[in-house]
Short mmCIF file of C-alpha atoms in Angstrom, two decimals:
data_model
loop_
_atom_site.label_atom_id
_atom_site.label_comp_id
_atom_site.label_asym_id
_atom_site.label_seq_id
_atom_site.Cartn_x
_atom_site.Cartn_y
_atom_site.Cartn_z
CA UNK A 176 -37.68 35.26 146.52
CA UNK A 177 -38.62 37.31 143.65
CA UNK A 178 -40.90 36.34 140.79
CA UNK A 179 -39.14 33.96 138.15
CA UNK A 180 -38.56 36.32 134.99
CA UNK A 181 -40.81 35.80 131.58
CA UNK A 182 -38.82 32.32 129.88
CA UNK A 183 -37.42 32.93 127.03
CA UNK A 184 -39.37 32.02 123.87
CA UNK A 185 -38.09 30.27 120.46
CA UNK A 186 -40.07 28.73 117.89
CA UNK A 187 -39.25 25.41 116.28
CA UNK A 188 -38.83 25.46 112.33
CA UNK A 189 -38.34 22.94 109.44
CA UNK A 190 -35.69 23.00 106.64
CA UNK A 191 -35.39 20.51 104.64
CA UNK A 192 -31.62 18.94 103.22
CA UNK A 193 -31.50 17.71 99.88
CA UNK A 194 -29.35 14.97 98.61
CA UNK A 195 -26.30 18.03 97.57
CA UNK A 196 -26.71 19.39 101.11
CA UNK A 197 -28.55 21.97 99.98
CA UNK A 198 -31.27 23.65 102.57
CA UNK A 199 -35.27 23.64 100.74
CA UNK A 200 -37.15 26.24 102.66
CA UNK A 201 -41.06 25.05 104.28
CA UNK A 202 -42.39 26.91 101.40
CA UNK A 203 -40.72 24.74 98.51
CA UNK A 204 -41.89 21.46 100.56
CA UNK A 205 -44.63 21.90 102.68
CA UNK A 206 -47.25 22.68 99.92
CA UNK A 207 -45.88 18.81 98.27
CA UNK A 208 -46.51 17.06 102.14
CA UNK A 209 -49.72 18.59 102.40
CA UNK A 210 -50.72 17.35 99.15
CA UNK A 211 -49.42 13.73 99.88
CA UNK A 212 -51.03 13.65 103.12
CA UNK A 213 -47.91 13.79 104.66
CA UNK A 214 -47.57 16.46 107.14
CA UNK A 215 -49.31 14.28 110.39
CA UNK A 216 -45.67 12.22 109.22
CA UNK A 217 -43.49 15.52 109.77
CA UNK A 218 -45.44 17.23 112.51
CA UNK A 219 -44.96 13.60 114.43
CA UNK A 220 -41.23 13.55 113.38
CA UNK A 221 -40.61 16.90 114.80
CA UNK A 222 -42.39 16.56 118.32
CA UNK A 223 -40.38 13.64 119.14
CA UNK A 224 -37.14 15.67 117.73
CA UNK A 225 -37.63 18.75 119.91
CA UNK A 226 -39.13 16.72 122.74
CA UNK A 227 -35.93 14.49 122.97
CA UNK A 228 -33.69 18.01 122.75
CA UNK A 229 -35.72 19.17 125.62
CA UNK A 230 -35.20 16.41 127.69
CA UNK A 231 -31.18 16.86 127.08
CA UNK A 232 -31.22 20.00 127.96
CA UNK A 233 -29.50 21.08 131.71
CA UNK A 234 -32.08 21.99 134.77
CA UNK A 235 -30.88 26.07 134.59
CA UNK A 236 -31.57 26.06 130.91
CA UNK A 237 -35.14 24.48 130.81
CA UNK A 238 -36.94 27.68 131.55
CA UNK A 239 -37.18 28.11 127.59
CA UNK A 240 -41.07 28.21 126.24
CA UNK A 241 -40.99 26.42 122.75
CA UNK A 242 -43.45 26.74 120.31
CA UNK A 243 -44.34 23.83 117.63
CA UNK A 244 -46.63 24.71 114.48
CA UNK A 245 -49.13 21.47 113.99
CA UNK A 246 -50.83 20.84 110.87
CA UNK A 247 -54.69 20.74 109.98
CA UNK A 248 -53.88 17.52 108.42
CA UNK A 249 -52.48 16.48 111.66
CA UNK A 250 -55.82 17.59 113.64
CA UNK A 251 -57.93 14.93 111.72
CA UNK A 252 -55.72 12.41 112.54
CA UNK A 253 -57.45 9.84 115.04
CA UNK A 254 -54.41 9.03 117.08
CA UNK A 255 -53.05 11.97 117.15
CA UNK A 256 -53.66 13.33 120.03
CA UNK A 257 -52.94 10.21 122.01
CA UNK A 258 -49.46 10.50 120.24
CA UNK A 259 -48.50 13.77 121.28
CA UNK A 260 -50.06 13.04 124.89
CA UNK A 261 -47.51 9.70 125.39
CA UNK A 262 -44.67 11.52 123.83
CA UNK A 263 -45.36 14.63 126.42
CA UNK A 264 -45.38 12.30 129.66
CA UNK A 265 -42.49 9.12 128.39
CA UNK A 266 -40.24 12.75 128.04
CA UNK A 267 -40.58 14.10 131.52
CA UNK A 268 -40.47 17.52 130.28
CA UNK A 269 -42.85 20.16 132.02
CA UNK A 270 -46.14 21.11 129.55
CA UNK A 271 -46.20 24.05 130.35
CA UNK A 272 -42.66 24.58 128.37
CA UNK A 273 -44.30 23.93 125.28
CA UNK A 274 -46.51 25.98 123.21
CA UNK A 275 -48.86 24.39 120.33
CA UNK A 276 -49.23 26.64 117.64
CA UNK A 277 -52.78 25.78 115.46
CA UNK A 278 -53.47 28.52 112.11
CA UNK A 279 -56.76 30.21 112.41
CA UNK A 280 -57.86 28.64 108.65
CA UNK A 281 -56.47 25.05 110.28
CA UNK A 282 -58.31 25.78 113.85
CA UNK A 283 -61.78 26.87 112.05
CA UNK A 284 -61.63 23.86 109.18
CA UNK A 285 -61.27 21.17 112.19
CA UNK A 286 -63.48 23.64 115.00
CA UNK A 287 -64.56 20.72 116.66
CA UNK A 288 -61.45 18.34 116.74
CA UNK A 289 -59.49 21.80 117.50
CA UNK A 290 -61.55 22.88 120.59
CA UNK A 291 -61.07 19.11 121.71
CA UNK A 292 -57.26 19.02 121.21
CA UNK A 293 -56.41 22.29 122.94
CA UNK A 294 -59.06 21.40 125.80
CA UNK A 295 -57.31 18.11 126.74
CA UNK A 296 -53.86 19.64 126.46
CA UNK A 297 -54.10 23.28 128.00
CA UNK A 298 -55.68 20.59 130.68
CA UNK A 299 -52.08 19.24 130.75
CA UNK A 300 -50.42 22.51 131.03
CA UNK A 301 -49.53 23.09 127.55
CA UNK A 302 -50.02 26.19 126.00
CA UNK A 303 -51.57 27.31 122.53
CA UNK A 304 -50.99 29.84 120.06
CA UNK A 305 -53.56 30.82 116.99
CA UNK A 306 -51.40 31.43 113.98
CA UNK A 307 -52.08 34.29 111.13
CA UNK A 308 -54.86 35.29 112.91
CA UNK A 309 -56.50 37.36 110.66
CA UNK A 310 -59.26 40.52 110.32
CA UNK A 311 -62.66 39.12 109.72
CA UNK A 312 -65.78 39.42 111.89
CA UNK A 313 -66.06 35.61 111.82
CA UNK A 314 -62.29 35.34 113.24
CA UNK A 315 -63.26 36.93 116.34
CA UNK A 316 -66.25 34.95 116.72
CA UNK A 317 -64.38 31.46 116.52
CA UNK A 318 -62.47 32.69 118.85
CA UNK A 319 -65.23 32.51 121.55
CA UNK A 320 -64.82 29.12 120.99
CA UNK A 321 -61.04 28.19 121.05
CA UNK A 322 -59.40 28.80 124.30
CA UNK A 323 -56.25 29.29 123.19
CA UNK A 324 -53.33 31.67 125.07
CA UNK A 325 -51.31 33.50 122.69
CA UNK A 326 -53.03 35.42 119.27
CA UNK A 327 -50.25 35.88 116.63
CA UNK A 328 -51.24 38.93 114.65
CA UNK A 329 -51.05 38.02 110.77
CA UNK A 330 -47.63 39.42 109.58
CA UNK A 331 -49.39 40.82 106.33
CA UNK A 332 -50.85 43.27 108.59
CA UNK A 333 -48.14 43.99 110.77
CA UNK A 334 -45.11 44.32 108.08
CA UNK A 335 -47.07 47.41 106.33
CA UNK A 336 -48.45 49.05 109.34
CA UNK A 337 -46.13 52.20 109.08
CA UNK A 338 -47.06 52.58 105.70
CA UNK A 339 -50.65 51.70 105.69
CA UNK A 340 -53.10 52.92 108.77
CA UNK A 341 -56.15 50.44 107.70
CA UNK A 342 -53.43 47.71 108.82
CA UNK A 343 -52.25 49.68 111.37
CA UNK A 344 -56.45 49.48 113.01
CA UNK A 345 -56.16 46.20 112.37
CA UNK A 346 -53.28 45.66 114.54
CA UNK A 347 -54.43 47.66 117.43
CA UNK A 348 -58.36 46.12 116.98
CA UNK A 349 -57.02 42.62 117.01
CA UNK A 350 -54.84 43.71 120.25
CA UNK A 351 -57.52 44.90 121.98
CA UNK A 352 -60.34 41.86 121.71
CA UNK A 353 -57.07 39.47 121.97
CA UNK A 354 -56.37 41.51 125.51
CA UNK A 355 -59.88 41.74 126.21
CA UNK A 356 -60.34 38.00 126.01
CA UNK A 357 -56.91 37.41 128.47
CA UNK A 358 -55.29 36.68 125.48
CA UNK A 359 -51.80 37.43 124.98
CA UNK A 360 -50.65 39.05 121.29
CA UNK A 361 -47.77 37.93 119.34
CA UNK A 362 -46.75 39.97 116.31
CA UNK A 363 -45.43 38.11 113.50
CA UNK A 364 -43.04 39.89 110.36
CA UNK A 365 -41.75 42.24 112.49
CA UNK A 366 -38.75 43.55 109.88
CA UNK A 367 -37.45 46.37 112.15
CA UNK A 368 -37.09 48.61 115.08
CA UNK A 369 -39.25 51.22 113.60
CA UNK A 370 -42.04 48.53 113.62
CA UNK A 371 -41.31 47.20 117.14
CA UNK A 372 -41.64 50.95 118.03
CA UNK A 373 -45.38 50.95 116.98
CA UNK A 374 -46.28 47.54 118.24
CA UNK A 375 -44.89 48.61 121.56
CA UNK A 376 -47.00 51.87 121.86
CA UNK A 377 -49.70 49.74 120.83
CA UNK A 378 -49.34 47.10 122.97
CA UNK A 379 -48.30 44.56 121.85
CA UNK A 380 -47.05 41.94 124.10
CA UNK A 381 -44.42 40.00 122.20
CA UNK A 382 -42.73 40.37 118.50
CA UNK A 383 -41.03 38.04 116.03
CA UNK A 384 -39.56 38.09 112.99
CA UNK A 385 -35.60 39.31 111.29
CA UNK A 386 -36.38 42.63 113.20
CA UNK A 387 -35.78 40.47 116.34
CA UNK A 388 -33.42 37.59 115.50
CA UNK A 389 -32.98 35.41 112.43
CA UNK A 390 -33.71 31.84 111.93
CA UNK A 391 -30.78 30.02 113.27
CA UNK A 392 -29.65 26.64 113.44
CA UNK A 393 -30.70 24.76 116.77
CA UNK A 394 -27.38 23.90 117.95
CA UNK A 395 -26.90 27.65 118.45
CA UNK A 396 -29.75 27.71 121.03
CA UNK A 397 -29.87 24.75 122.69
CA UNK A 398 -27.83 21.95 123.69
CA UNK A 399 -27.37 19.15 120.92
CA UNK A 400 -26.95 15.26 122.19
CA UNK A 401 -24.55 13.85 120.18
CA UNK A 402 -23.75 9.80 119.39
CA UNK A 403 -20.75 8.80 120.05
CA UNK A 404 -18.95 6.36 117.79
CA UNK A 405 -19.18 2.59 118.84
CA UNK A 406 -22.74 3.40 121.29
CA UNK A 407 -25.04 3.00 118.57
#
């Protein structure tokens, strides 16, 4: 038998729904739960929402690798970790379908509790990403430190590279250490094909952004359990 192709890869994303139906982007709410202390609330809420649609899903659709962003707030939290540990085994669903995705300014506030975290889980199977990963000399050097499998490249960077060489070095510099580490790169804001062009000579080994699809709702990826009337 041949070699089971590269799973497909989607990332998990919040809206919010207001009280008129209307859909509040992360960036009108997020800012509010961080401030509130809220976010450990919503990361929780949304592992045990995508776990559950993972475990509905049929065996010849499983082979999809899903990524789910976790707070800094949610890092300090003392039970955390135990948390996402029971929900991971009570759900059956393999670890290694599911990717953790930490930010670099998240991962480098909480180095300690970070490099703990991704330890116990990559132990598991799981797999991490380091979000925005960004430029500086000190980025690389935390990086020693955090064993993590996927670098997303900071969209800033990647969006302008066409226009802009300095961003363009950046990309290909971050590329390289990420590849020289084993690391594999992830470019984020990638707009169109004229970018995926460049990141490809360069490269890169995967790309997001509208470029490459468009946030959609879940129900058009995956299959959604539904309640039926009268079973609770």
């Amino acid at each position: 038998a041949g070699a089971h192709p590269d799973p497909e890869h989607y990332e998990i994303l919040v809206r919010l729904e207001d009280e008129d139906g209307k859909i509040i982007s992360p960036g009108a709410f997020i800012p509010a739960a961080e401030r509130y202390n809220m976010m450990p609330q919503i990361d929780q809420w949304i592992i045990r929402a995508t776990f559950d649609l993972l475990r509905n899903q049929p065996n010849d659709s499983r082979r999809k690798k899903v990524a789910v962003n976790l707070s800094g707030q949610s890092l300090c939290e003392d039970n955390f970790l135990q948390f996402v540990i029971h929900q991971l085994d009570a759900s059956g669903i393999p670890p290694e379908h599911i990717c953790f995705e930490i930010t670099e300014t998240a991962a480098i506030a909480n180095l300690n509790r970070a490099m703990h975290f991704i330890s116990i889980l990559r132990g598991m199977g799981c797999v991490f990403a380091l979000d925005d990963f960004g430029s500086g000399l000190s980025s690389f050097n935390y990086l020693k430190n955090l064993k993590v499998d996927y670098l997303k490249l900071d969209g800033n960077f990647v969006k302008e590279m066409l226009n802009n060489p300095i961003d363009r070095a950046l990309v290909e510099a971050t590329n390289q250490i990420g590849h020289a580490m084993g690391i594999k790169t992830i470019a984020e804001f990638v707009e169109n094909q004229e970018i995926l062009a460049a990141l490809r000579t360069i490269g890169v080994d995967y790309a997001q952004g509208y470029g490459i699809a468009k946030p959609c709702p879940v129900e058009d990826v995956f299959i959604v359990a539904r309640k039926q009337a009268g079973n609770g």
